[in-house]
Coordinates of C-alpha atoms in Angstrom, one line a residue:
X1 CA 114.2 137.8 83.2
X2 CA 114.1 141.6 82.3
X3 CA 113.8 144.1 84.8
X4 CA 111.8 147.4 83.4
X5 CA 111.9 150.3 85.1
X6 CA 109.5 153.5 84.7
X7 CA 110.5 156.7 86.6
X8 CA 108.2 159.8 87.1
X9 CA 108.3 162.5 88.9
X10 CA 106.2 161.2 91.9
X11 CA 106.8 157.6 92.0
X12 CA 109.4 154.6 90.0
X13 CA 107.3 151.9 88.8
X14 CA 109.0 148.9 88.0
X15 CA 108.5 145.3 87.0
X16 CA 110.6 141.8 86.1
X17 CA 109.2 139.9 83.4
X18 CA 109.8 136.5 82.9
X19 CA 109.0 135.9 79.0
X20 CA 105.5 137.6 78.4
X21 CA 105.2 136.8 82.3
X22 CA 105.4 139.6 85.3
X23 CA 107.2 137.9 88.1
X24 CA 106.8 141.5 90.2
X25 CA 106.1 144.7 90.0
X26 CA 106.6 147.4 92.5
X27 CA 106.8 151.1 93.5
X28 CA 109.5 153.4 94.9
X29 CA 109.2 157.4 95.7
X30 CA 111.1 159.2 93.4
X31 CA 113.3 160.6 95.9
X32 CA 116.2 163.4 94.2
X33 CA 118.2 163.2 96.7
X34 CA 118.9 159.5 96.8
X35 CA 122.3 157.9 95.8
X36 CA 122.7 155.1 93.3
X37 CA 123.8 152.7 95.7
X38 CA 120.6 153.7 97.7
X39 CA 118.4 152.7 95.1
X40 CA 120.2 149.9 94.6
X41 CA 119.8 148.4 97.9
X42 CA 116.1 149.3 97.6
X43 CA 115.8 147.2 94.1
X44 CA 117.7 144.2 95.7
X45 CA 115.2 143.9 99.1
X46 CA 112.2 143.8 96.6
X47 CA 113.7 141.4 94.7
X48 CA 114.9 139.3 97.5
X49 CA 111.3 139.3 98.6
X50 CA 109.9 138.0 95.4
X51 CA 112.4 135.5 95.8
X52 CA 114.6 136.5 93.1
X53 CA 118.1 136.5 92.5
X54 CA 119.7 139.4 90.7
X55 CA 122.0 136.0 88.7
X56 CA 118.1 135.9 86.8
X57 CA 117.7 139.0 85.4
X58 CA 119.5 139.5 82.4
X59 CA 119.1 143.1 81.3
X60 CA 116.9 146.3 82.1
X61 CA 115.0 148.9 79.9
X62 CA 114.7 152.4 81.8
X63 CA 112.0 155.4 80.9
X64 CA 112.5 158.4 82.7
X65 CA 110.7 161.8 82.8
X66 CA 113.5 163.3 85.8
X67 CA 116.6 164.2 83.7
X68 CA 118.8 164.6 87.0
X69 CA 118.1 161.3 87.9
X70 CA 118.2 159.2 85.1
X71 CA 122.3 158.4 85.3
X72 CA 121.7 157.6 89.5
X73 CA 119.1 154.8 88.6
X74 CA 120.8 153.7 85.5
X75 CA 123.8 153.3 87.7
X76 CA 121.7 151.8 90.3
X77 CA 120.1 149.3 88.2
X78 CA 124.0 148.3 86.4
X79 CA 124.3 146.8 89.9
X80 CA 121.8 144.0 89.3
X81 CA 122.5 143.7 85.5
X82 CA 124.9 145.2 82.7
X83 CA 122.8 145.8 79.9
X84 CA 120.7 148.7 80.8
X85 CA 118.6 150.4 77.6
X86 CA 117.4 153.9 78.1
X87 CA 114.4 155.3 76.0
X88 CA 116.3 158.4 74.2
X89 CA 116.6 159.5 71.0
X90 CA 118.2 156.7 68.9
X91 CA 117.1 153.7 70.2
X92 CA 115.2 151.5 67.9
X93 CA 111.1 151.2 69.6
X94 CA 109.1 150.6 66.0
X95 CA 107.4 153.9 67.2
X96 CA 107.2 156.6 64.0
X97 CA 107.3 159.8 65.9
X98 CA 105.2 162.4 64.0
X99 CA 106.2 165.6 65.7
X100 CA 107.6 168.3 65.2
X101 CA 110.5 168.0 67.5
X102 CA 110.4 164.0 67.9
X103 CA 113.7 164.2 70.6
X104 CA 111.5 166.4 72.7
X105 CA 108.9 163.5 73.3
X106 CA 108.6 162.3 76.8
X107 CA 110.2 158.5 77.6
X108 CA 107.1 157.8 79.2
X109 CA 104.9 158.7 75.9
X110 CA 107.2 156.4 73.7
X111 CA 107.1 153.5 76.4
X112 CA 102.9 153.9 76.5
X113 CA 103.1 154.2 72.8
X114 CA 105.0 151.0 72.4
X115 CA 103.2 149.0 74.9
X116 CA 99.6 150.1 72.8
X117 CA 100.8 149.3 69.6
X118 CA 102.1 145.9 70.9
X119 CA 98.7 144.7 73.1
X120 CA 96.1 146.5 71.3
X121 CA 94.5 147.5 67.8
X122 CA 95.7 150.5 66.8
X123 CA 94.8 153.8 65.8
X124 CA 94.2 154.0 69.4
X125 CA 93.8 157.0 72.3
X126 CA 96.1 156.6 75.3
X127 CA 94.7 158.3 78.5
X128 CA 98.0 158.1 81.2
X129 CA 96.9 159.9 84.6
X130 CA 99.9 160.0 87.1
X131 CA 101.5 163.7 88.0
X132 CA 99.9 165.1 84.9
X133 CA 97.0 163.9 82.9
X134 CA 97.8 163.3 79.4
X135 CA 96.1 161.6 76.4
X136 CA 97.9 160.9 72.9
X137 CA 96.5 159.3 69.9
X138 CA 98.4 157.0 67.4
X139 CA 97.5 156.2 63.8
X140 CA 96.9 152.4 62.3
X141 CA 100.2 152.8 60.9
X142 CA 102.1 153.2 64.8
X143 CA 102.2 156.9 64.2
X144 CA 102.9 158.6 67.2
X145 CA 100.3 161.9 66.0
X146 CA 101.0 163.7 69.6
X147 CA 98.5 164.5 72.2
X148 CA 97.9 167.1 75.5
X149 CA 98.9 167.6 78.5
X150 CA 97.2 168.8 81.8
X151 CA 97.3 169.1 85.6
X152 CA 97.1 165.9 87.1
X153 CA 94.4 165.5 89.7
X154 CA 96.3 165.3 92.9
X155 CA 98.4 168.6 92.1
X156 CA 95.1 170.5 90.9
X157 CA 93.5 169.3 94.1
X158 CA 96.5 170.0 95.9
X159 CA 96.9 173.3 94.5
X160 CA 93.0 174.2 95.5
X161 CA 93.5 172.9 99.6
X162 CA 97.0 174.8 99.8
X163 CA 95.0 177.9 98.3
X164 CA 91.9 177.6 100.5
X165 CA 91.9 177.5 104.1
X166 CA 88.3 176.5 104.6
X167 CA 88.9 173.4 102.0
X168 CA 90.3 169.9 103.8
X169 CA 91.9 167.3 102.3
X170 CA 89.7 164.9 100.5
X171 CA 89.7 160.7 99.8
X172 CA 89.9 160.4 95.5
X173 CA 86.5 158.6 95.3
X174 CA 83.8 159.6 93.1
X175 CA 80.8 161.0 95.3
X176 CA 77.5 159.6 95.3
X177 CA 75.8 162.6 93.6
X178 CA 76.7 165.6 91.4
X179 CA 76.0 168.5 93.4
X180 CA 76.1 168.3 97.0
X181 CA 75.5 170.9 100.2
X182 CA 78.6 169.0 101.6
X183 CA 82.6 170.3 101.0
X184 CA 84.0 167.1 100.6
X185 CA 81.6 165.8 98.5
X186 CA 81.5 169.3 96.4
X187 CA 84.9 168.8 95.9
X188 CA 84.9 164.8 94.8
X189 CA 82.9 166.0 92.3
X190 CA 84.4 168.6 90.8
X191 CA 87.9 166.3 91.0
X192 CA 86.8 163.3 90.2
X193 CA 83.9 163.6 88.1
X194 CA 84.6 166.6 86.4
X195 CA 87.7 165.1 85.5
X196 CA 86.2 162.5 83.7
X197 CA 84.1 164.9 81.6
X198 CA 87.1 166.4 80.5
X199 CA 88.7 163.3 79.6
X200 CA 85.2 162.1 78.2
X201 CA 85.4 166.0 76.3
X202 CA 88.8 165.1 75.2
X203 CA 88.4 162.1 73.6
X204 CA 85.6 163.0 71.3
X205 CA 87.7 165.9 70.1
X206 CA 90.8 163.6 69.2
X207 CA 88.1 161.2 67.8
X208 CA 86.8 163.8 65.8
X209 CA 90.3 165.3 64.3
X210 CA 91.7 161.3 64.0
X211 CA 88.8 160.4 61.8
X212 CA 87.8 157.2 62.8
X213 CA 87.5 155.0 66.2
X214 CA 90.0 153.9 67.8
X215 CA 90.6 151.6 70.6
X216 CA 90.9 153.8 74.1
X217 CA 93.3 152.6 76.8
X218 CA 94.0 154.1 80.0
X219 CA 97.2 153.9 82.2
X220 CA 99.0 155.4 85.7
X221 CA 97.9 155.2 89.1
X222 CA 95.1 157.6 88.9
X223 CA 93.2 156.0 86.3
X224 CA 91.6 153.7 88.9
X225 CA 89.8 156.4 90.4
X226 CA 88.4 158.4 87.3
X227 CA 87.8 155.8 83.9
X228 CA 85.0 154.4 86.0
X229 CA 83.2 157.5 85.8
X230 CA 83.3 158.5 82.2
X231 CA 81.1 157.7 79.3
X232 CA 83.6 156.7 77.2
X233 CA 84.9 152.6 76.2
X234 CA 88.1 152.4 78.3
X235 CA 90.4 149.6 78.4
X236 CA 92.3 150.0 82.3
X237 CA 96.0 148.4 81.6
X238 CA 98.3 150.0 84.5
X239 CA 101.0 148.0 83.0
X240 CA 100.9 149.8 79.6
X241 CA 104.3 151.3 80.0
X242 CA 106.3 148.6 81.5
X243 CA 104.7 146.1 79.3
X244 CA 105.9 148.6 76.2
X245 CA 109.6 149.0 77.9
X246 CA 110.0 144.6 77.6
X247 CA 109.2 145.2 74.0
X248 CA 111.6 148.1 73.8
X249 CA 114.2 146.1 75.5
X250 CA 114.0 143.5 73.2
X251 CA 114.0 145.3 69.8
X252 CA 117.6 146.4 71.0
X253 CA 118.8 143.4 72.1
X254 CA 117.5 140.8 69.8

């Protein structure tokens, strides 16, 4: 079994595949304070509760976007298994980085990346809403061609309640109208589905500048709340990027 771990800012994803199979997957907070041997006990009681022994898993693949922590959960993780691979510069992922600075791309872009080119056609639009909202486009020859980056919904909406006395705290669910005499569902709809027309916005411009369709697929824990309300064709796949770390994994091992 390979155990494939994703670590953002907010929350570590993380899943144990057995072949093309997920056995689990799970969630921890990203907590900076934490020490390896916390994590580790975390990683053990999910596993125990899936009913797996950490004798099964053979190796790991770690992407992380949180540079302080990404020796604590490698260290962490060398506690179930020995062979750990980290997404840096280096290791071999199929992926031709077209950037100008390709060290500077995010593990978590390279892991999405991977995962597309692997489970879909490509050229193909990635749409990844977790702490930020970002979109990246790669070409039918796995060319990673680069993408943008935004605030994500829960810090822009977080950002507008901390600012505003007068505004609560609101549920992320689209609202049953546009406009609306009602705060909370003013501000659903300028979230949620004004989110999606930027998205929606987005997408024809990297449609536009890419030349031809592509296949659009949409990942992180957001996604659920806003692809249902945009116009575009959106393939939902929250397990782009672990799916993409297995494949990473085994292009280094095998």
């Amino acid at each position: 079994m390979i155990l494939t771990v994703d670590m953002g800012n907010t929350n570590i994803s993380f899943g144990v595949f057995d072949g093309e199979e997920l056995k689990l997957i799970s969630r921890l907070a990203t907590q900076r304070e934490r020490t390896p041997d916390q994590y580790a006990i975390d990683f053990l009681n999910i596993l125990s509760l899936h009913s797996i022994s950490p004798e099964e898993i053979e190796g790991a693949a770690l992407s992380s976007v949180v540079p302080e922590l990404t020796n604590i959960l490698s260290q962490a993780i060398k506690t179930l298994c020995n062979n750990v691979v980290i997404v840096a510069p280096g290791i071999k992922t199929g992926l031709n980085i077209a950037i100008e600075n390709p060290s500077h791309l995010g593990a978590d872009f390279v892991a999405g990346a991977v995962g597309t080119i692997a489970n879909y056609p490509v050229p193909a639009l990635v749409i990844d809403l977790g702490t930020a909202t970002k979109i990246y486009a790669i070409d039918e020859n796995n060319k990673f061609l680069g993408g943008m980056i935004a605030p994500g919904v829960e810090i822009s909406l977080r950002a507008l309640t901390n600012t505003s006395s007068q505004l609560p705290t609101i549920p992320l669910a689209a609202p049953p109208k546009v406009f609306s005499g009602d705060t909370v569902e003013s501000m659903q709809s300028g979230t949620i589905l004004g989110t999606a027309c930027m998205i929606d916005g987005m997408l024809e411009r990297f449609i536009k500048e890419l030349g031809q369709p592509a296949s659009i697929v949409a990942t992180g824990g957001l996604s659920a709340f806003i692809i249902n309300e945009c116009k575009s064709d959106i393939i939902y796949d929250n397990l782009l990027v672990l799916k993409g770390l297995r494949e990473i994994y085994l292009k280094n091992t095998k």
